[in-house]
Amino acid sequence: MARESRRICTYNVFEGLDCWHEQRVAAFKDWVVRQDLDVLGLNEANKFTPEVLRELAAQCGLAHCHLHETRTGFHLGVMSRHPIKVLDTAALCSAMHHGLLHVLVDFPGEACHVLVTHLTPFEASRRREEARAILAHAMPFEAEPLLLLGDLNSLSANDRVLHDHDRLLAGVICKVPKLQRKFCNGDGCVDYEPINILYEGGFLDVPSTRAEPSTTVPTPANRDSAHVG
């Protein structure tokens, strides 16, 4: 029996679960099984191979998967309970730092396009270009269900209050030149344009539509020097 709701998740597994650390892999599999997911998008599937992903997906109860191997080595992946069809993104990937994976998921009753990406961790101006490239790619499918998953390496103006904008800017971002280059515009303010471009193109931020909105920043996991948590 098809369930009424769909459980879809995006997960940055941080450098390929630290390139297959035994405890991290076991914890990941346990967590995914408990979530009872329909679709899981993966970022930073470093050192993964199609065979490795296929085995991992099977152990998580997700029979369908695909690995998009990127030129940066920060691979993208998808694991699905339902059959998938992989669409060509070769032209788009040339304009993206880590590329983009596009699959059509055959949900019972209605298929859904799922895009998995990982925007550049460097300047926001480059992420604006990537956001526009994603909109252009998605335009032919605008009449169909479509989801964008992944690590967008950007802050949203919708979360300004929830992530305590002034503390984040003055207490964290402005103290680290690397973070300033990543998140600020030429005026020293947080550059929200990468996400705003997606909003203006018709994308909705699912967590912000909930009765109790949630954010992904800050996070308890802060092992990356380019992370704002």
Tab-separated table of N, CA and C in Angstrom, residues 4 6 14 25 55 76 78 101 116 120 127 135 137 140 148 161 165 172 178 192 195 203 205 211 221:
chain	number	residue	atom	x	y	z
A	4	GLU	N	0.633	7.815	2.427
A	4	GLU	CA	0.067	9.107	2.044
A	4	GLU	C	1.130	10.182	1.925
A	6	ARG	N	5.419	11.384	1.751
A	6	ARG	CA	6.717	10.936	1.263
A	6	ARG	C	7.804	11.491	2.162
A	14	PHE	N	29.796	14.321	4.951
A	14	PHE	CA	31.108	14.872	5.313
A	14	PHE	C	32.258	13.953	4.902
A	25	VAL	N	29.967	4.705	9.343
A	25	VAL	CA	29.142	3.964	8.394
A	25	VAL	C	28.019	3.239	9.124
A	55	GLU	N	25.707	-1.192	-2.572
A	55	GLU	CA	25.703	-2.052	-1.390
A	55	GLU	C	25.151	-1.310	-0.176
A	76	LEU	N	28.122	13.287	-5.706
A	76	LEU	CA	26.704	13.393	-5.359
A	76	LEU	C	26.062	12.027	-5.522
A	78	VAL	N	22.184	9.548	-4.835
A	78	VAL	CA	20.781	9.443	-4.442
A	78	VAL	C	20.477	7.984	-4.172
A	101	LEU	N	23.045	16.317	-9.924
A	101	LEU	CA	22.459	15.021	-10.265
A	101	LEU	C	20.951	15.209	-10.393
A	116	VAL	N	19.872	16.934	-7.032
A	116	VAL	CA	20.802	16.912	-5.899
A	116	VAL	C	22.039	17.701	-6.308
A	120	THR	N	29.123	25.820	-4.707
A	120	THR	CA	30.507	26.129	-4.382
A	120	THR	C	30.644	26.663	-2.953
A	127	ARG	N	27.949	31.439	-6.393
A	127	ARG	CA	26.733	30.674	-6.101
A	127	ARG	C	25.508	31.311	-6.745
A	135	LEU	N	18.024	27.202	-12.168
A	135	LEU	CA	16.704	27.648	-12.636
A	135	LEU	C	16.536	27.372	-14.126
A	137	HIS	N	17.983	25.097	-15.873
A	137	HIS	CA	17.860	23.646	-16.069
A	137	HIS	C	16.462	23.165	-15.674
A	140	PRO	N	12.284	23.637	-17.994
A	140	PRO	CA	11.464	22.749	-18.833
A	140	PRO	C	10.557	21.814	-18.031
A	148	LEU	N	14.573	20.282	-5.062
A	148	LEU	CA	16.004	20.561	-5.083
A	148	LEU	C	16.564	20.214	-3.712
A	161	VAL	N	16.072	35.858	11.569
A	161	VAL	CA	15.799	35.922	13.009
A	161	VAL	C	16.217	34.625	13.688
A	165	HIS	N	20.901	36.888	13.166
A	165	HIS	CA	21.752	37.466	12.136
A	165	HIS	C	22.896	38.304	12.686
A	172	VAL	N	30.848	35.655	14.354
A	172	VAL	CA	31.427	34.486	13.695
A	172	VAL	C	32.003	34.853	12.328
A	178	LYS	N	37.982	33.760	5.700
A	178	LYS	CA	37.455	32.722	4.810
A	178	LYS	C	35.938	32.733	4.790
A	192	TYR	N	22.448	37.202	0.660
A	192	TYR	CA	21.339	36.246	0.608
A	192	TYR	C	20.903	35.946	-0.832
A	195	ILE	N	20.119	32.234	-2.511
A	195	ILE	CA	18.838	31.619	-2.148
A	195	ILE	C	17.673	32.459	-2.655
A	203	PHE	N	11.054	28.344	-6.361
A	203	PHE	CA	11.317	27.327	-5.345
A	203	PHE	C	10.811	27.783	-3.983
A	205	ASP	N	11.107	26.998	0.262
A	205	ASP	CA	11.967	26.405	1.280
A	205	ASP	C	11.083	25.594	2.223
A	211	ALA	N	4.842	24.809	10.691
A	211	ALA	CA	4.314	25.596	11.807
A	211	ALA	C	5.451	26.030	12.726
A	221	ALA	N	27.645	19.818	14.555
A	221	ALA	CA	28.803	19.326	13.815
A	221	ALA	C	29.482	20.498	13.120
